[in-house]
Amino acid sequence: MTRSKASANDIDALADAVLTASRLLVAVSARSLAAVEDTITLPQFRMLVILDSRGPLKLSSLAELLDVNPSTATRMVDRLVATGMIARQPNPATRREVVAELTDAGRRVVRGVTRRRRAVIGRIVATMSEDERRGLVEALTAFTEAGDEPAVTAGDLGWI
């Protein structure tokens, strides 16, 4: 396998590298999800992860975080309520709105999928040199901060 050494200023080469890495990560995610829960999709799992990491949310906030329209988020919530992974509750702040929150079943799915993903990713990064791993941590930390994604630590299993 050859590795290209892109200039830090070459946005296209950096975007290509991130897209290639994301393809690998999506494949790892899809396989891990299928091994734990084969009835939900990756976008639905993303919803579970958001609720796991951020707590109960209004449907409009959930739609915004998922970058979908509110009706799509509502349909996703409906399906996940039917599976028992999400519950709807009145918003304690206003009582006029509804919030979606993760159930224990949803939390178990997030934990199980994440454990599998962590194991596969651990095997992949173990093949890299120490310098490559250190550079990867720095680059991915900067990337996720720029994308406003909450950080994950070894003890935190709530991520996709």
PDB file of C-alpha atoms in Angstrom:
ATOM      1  CA  MET A   1       0.000   0.000   0.000  1.00  0.00           C
ATOM      2  CA  THR A   2       1.341   3.419  -0.895  1.00  0.00           C
ATOM      3  CA  ARG A   3       0.675   6.461   1.167  1.00  0.00           C
ATOM      4  CA  SER A   4       0.587   9.905  -0.347  1.00  0.00           C
ATOM      5  CA  LYS A   5       2.208  12.732   1.559  1.00  0.00           C
ATOM      6  CA  ALA A   6      -0.135  15.638   0.979  1.00  0.00           C
ATOM      7  CA  SER A   7       0.826  19.166   1.766  1.00  0.00           C
ATOM      8  CA  ALA A   8      -1.077  20.583   4.727  1.00  0.00           C
ATOM      9  CA  ASN A   9      -2.302  23.299   2.339  1.00  0.00           C
ATOM     10  CA  ASP A  10      -3.647  20.852  -0.277  1.00  0.00           C
ATOM     11  CA  ILE A  11      -7.328  20.871   0.680  1.00  0.00           C
ATOM     12  CA  ASP A  12      -8.312  18.434  -2.108  1.00  0.00           C
ATOM     13  CA  ALA A  13      -5.712  15.859  -1.056  1.00  0.00           C
ATOM     14  CA  LEU A  14      -6.757  16.220   2.586  1.00  0.00           C
ATOM     15  CA  ALA A  15     -10.436  15.857   1.670  1.00  0.00           C
ATOM     16  CA  ASP A  16      -9.604  12.722  -0.362  1.00  0.00           C
ATOM     17  CA  ALA A  17      -7.703  11.250   2.582  1.00  0.00           C
ATOM     18  CA  VAL A  18     -10.589  11.959   4.970  1.00  0.00           C
ATOM     19  CA  LEU A  19     -13.113  10.514   2.499  1.00  0.00           C
ATOM     20  CA  THR A  20     -11.041   7.356   2.149  1.00  0.00           C
ATOM     21  CA  ALA A  21     -10.730   7.017   5.922  1.00  0.00           C
ATOM     22  CA  SER A  22     -14.452   7.664   6.332  1.00  0.00           C
ATOM     23  CA  ARG A  23     -15.201   4.836   3.902  1.00  0.00           C
ATOM     24  CA  LEU A  24     -13.251   2.488   6.159  1.00  0.00           C
ATOM     25  CA  LEU A  25     -14.951   3.824   9.290  1.00  0.00           C
ATOM     26  CA  VAL A  26     -18.427   3.508   7.758  1.00  0.00           C
ATOM     27  CA  ALA A  27     -17.656  -0.096   6.794  1.00  0.00           C
ATOM     28  CA  VAL A  28     -16.483  -0.847  10.343  1.00  0.00           C
ATOM     29  CA  SER A  29     -19.620   0.854  11.709  1.00  0.00           C
ATOM     30  CA  ALA A  30     -21.980  -1.015   9.392  1.00  0.00           C
ATOM     31  CA  ARG A  31     -20.440  -4.401  10.202  1.00  0.00           C
ATOM     32  CA  SER A  32     -20.483  -3.667  13.933  1.00  0.00           C
ATOM     33  CA  LEU A  33     -24.099  -2.521  13.818  1.00  0.00           C
ATOM     34  CA  ALA A  34     -25.186  -5.580  11.820  1.00  0.00           C
ATOM     35  CA  ALA A  35     -23.480  -7.869  14.334  1.00  0.00           C
ATOM     36  CA  VAL A  36     -25.340  -6.308  17.288  1.00  0.00           C
ATOM     37  CA  GLU A  37     -28.665  -5.057  15.910  1.00  0.00           C
ATOM     38  CA  ASP A  38     -29.735  -5.777  12.344  1.00  0.00           C
ATOM     39  CA  THR A  39     -33.071  -3.943  12.466  1.00  0.00           C
ATOM     40  CA  ILE A  40     -31.804  -0.344  12.551  1.00  0.00           C
ATOM     41  CA  THR A  41     -29.966   1.714   9.957  1.00  0.00           C
ATOM     42  CA  LEU A  42     -26.771   3.721  10.367  1.00  0.00           C
ATOM     43  CA  PRO A  43     -28.736   7.022  10.403  1.00  0.00           C
ATOM     44  CA  GLN A  44     -31.002   5.611  13.126  1.00  0.00           C
ATOM     45  CA  PHE A  45     -27.941   4.483  15.052  1.00  0.00           C
ATOM     46  CA  ARG A  46     -26.510   7.994  14.708  1.00  0.00           C
ATOM     47  CA  MET A  47     -29.699   9.268  16.344  1.00  0.00           C
ATOM     48  CA  LEU A  48     -29.198   6.838  19.231  1.00  0.00           C
ATOM     49  CA  VAL A  49     -25.612   8.006  19.631  1.00  0.00           C
ATOM     50  CA  ILE A  50     -26.630  11.668  19.676  1.00  0.00           C
ATOM     51  CA  LEU A  51     -29.213  10.972  22.370  1.00  0.00           C
ATOM     52  CA  ASP A  52     -26.662   8.931  24.302  1.00  0.00           C
ATOM     53  CA  SER A  53     -24.056  11.683  24.226  1.00  0.00           C
ATOM     54  CA  ARG A  54     -26.331  14.725  24.617  1.00  0.00           C
ATOM     55  CA  GLY A  55     -29.297  13.434  26.601  1.00  0.00           C
ATOM     56  CA  PRO A  56     -32.985  14.046  25.865  1.00  0.00           C
ATOM     57  CA  LEU A  57     -33.599  16.449  22.980  1.00  0.00           C
ATOM     58  CA  LYS A  58     -36.503  18.232  21.313  1.00  0.00           C
ATOM     59  CA  LEU A  59     -37.273  16.737  17.916  1.00  0.00           C
ATOM     60  CA  SER A  60     -36.310  20.006  16.201  1.00  0.00           C
ATOM     61  CA  SER A  61     -32.903  19.961  17.910  1.00  0.00           C
ATOM     62  CA  LEU A  62     -32.423  16.320  16.980  1.00  0.00           C
ATOM     63  CA  ALA A  63     -33.277  17.090  13.343  1.00  0.00           C
ATOM     64  CA  GLU A  64     -30.769  19.934  13.330  1.00  0.00           C
ATOM     65  CA  LEU A  65     -27.988  17.782  14.793  1.00  0.00           C
ATOM     66  CA  LEU A  66     -28.702  15.056  12.238  1.00  0.00           C
ATOM     67  CA  ASP A  67     -28.953  17.631   9.431  1.00  0.00           C
ATOM     68  CA  VAL A  68     -32.360  16.341   8.346  1.00  0.00           C
ATOM     69  CA  ASN A  69     -35.750  18.017   8.144  1.00  0.00           C
ATOM     70  CA  PRO A  70     -38.011  17.711  11.194  1.00  0.00           C
ATOM     71  CA  SER A  71     -40.429  15.310   9.461  1.00  0.00           C
ATOM     72  CA  THR A  72     -37.560  12.910   8.711  1.00  0.00           C
ATOM     73  CA  ALA A  73     -36.417  13.074  12.325  1.00  0.00           C
ATOM     74  CA  THR A  74     -39.983  12.431  13.491  1.00  0.00           C
ATOM     75  CA  ARG A  75     -40.253   9.337  11.273  1.00  0.00           C
ATOM     76  CA  MET A  76     -36.899   8.080  12.582  1.00  0.00           C
ATOM     77  CA  VAL A  77     -38.055   8.617  16.169  1.00  0.00           C
ATOM     78  CA  ASP A  78     -41.334   6.818  15.400  1.00  0.00           C
ATOM     79  CA  ARG A  79     -39.429   3.771  14.163  1.00  0.00           C
ATOM     80  CA  LEU A  80     -37.061   3.764  17.125  1.00  0.00           C
ATOM     81  CA  VAL A  81     -39.940   4.191  19.586  1.00  0.00           C
ATOM     82  CA  ALA A  82     -41.516   1.106  17.978  1.00  0.00           C
ATOM     83  CA  THR A  83     -38.295  -0.865  18.619  1.00  0.00           C
ATOM     84  CA  GLY A  84     -38.166   0.299  22.240  1.00  0.00           C
ATOM     85  CA  MET A  85     -34.850   2.126  21.810  1.00  0.00           C
ATOM     86  CA  ILE A  86     -36.230   5.662  22.214  1.00  0.00           C
ATOM     87  CA  ALA A  87     -39.018   7.032  24.398  1.00  0.00           C
ATOM     88  CA  ARG A  88     -40.980  10.244  23.899  1.00  0.00           C
ATOM     89  CA  GLN A  89     -41.583  12.422  26.946  1.00  0.00           C
ATOM     90  CA  PRO A  90     -43.146  15.847  27.500  1.00  0.00           C
ATOM     91  CA  ASN A  91     -40.451  18.514  27.660  1.00  0.00           C
ATOM     92  CA  PRO A  92     -40.122  19.330  31.377  1.00  0.00           C
ATOM     93  CA  ALA A  93     -39.269  22.933  30.501  1.00  0.00           C
ATOM     94  CA  THR A  94     -42.359  23.735  28.421  1.00  0.00           C
ATOM     95  CA  ARG A  95     -44.731  20.732  28.568  1.00  0.00           C
ATOM     96  CA  ARG A  96     -45.918  21.802  25.071  1.00  0.00           C
ATOM     97  CA  GLU A  97     -43.023  20.120  23.294  1.00  0.00           C
ATOM     98  CA  VAL A  98     -41.951  16.516  23.151  1.00  0.00           C
ATOM     99  CA  VAL A  99     -38.411  15.309  23.750  1.00  0.00           C
ATOM    100  CA  ALA A 100     -36.871  12.051  22.635  1.00  0.00           C
ATOM    101  CA  GLU A 101     -34.690  10.149  25.044  1.00  0.00           C
ATOM    102  CA  LEU A 102     -32.708   6.942  24.894  1.00  0.00           C
ATOM    103  CA  THR A 103     -34.108   3.889  26.676  1.00  0.00           C
ATOM    104  CA  ASP A 104     -32.032   1.223  28.386  1.00  0.00           C
ATOM    105  CA  ALA A 105     -32.464  -0.958  25.277  1.00  0.00           C
ATOM    106  CA  GLY A 106     -31.142   1.844  23.073  1.00  0.00           C
ATOM    107  CA  ARG A 107     -28.229   2.407  25.433  1.00  0.00           C
ATOM    108  CA  ARG A 108     -27.360  -1.325  25.276  1.00  0.00           C
ATOM    109  CA  VAL A 109     -27.290  -1.172  21.461  1.00  0.00           C
ATOM    110  CA  VAL A 110     -25.021   1.886  21.479  1.00  0.00           C
ATOM    111  CA  ARG A 111     -22.660   0.197  23.962  1.00  0.00           C
ATOM    112  CA  GLY A 112     -22.566  -3.125  22.095  1.00  0.00           C
ATOM    113  CA  VAL A 113     -21.916  -1.585  18.675  1.00  0.00           C
ATOM    114  CA  THR A 114     -19.303   0.758  20.090  1.00  0.00           C
ATOM    115  CA  ARG A 115     -17.432  -2.064  21.830  1.00  0.00           C
ATOM    116  CA  ARG A 116     -17.206  -3.938  18.533  1.00  0.00           C
ATOM    117  CA  ARG A 117     -16.096  -0.832  16.646  1.00  0.00           C
ATOM    118  CA  ARG A 118     -13.472   0.002  19.260  1.00  0.00           C
ATOM    119  CA  ALA A 119     -12.013  -3.517  18.971  1.00  0.00           C
ATOM    120  CA  VAL A 120     -11.780  -3.383  15.158  1.00  0.00           C
ATOM    121  CA  ILE A 121     -10.357   0.143  15.134  1.00  0.00           C
ATOM    122  CA  GLY A 122      -7.872  -0.896  17.831  1.00  0.00           C
ATOM    123  CA  ARG A 123      -6.628  -3.723  15.602  1.00  0.00           C
ATOM    124  CA  ILE A 124      -6.241  -1.335  12.669  1.00  0.00           C
ATOM    125  CA  VAL A 125      -4.316   1.361  14.545  1.00  0.00           C
ATOM    126  CA  ALA A 126      -2.128  -1.269  16.219  1.00  0.00           C
ATOM    127  CA  THR A 127      -0.558  -1.866  12.791  1.00  0.00           C
ATOM    128  CA  MET A 128       0.589   1.765  12.622  1.00  0.00           C
ATOM    129  CA  SER A 129       3.869   3.072  14.005  1.00  0.00           C
ATOM    130  CA  GLU A 130       3.890   5.066  17.240  1.00  0.00           C
ATOM    131  CA  ASP A 131       4.636   8.286  15.312  1.00  0.00           C
ATOM    132  CA  GLU A 132       1.768   7.614  12.902  1.00  0.00           C
ATOM    133  CA  ARG A 133      -0.611   6.951  15.778  1.00  0.00           C
ATOM    134  CA  ARG A 134       0.435  10.162  17.552  1.00  0.00           C
ATOM    135  CA  GLY A 135      -0.071  12.149  14.339  1.00  0.00           C
ATOM    136  CA  LEU A 136      -3.433  10.492  13.792  1.00  0.00           C
ATOM    137  CA  VAL A 137      -4.636  11.430  17.272  1.00  0.00           C
ATOM    138  CA  GLU A 138      -3.608  15.058  16.739  1.00  0.00           C
ATOM    139  CA  ALA A 139      -5.159  15.260  13.266  1.00  0.00           C
ATOM    140  CA  LEU A 140      -8.420  13.562  14.207  1.00  0.00           C
ATOM    141  CA  THR A 141      -8.767  15.643  17.360  1.00  0.00           C
ATOM    142  CA  ALA A 142      -8.383  18.842  15.335  1.00  0.00           C
ATOM    143  CA  PHE A 143     -10.808  17.514  12.704  1.00  0.00           C
ATOM    144  CA  THR A 144     -13.532  16.579  15.182  1.00  0.00           C
ATOM    145  CA  GLU A 145     -13.153  19.852  17.064  1.00  0.00           C
ATOM    146  CA  ALA A 146     -13.512  21.756  13.781  1.00  0.00           C
ATOM    147  CA  GLY A 147     -16.684  19.741  13.102  1.00  0.00           C
ATOM    148  CA  ASP A 148     -18.030  20.385  16.616  1.00  0.00           C
ATOM    149  CA  GLU A 149     -18.248  16.683  17.489  1.00  0.00           C
ATOM    150  CA  PRO A 150     -18.125  15.845  21.204  1.00  0.00           C
ATOM    151  CA  ALA A 151     -14.928  14.051  22.192  1.00  0.00           C
ATOM    152  CA  VAL A 152     -14.923  10.359  23.097  1.00  0.00           C
ATOM    153  CA  THR A 153     -12.656   8.869  25.723  1.00  0.00           C
ATOM    154  CA  ALA A 154     -11.768   5.244  26.442  1.00  0.00           C
ATOM    155  CA  GLY A 155     -14.476   5.048  29.078  1.00  0.00           C
ATOM    156  CA  ASP A 156     -17.126   6.687  26.886  1.00  0.00           C
ATOM    157  CA  LEU A 157     -18.902   4.272  24.592  1.00  0.00           C
ATOM    158  CA  GLY A 158     -21.384   6.743  23.098  1.00  0.00           C
ATOM    159  CA  TRP A 159     -20.111   7.405  19.576  1.00  0.00           C
ATOM    160  CA  ILE A 160     -20.605   6.340  15.957  1.00  0.00           C
TER     161      ILE A 160
END
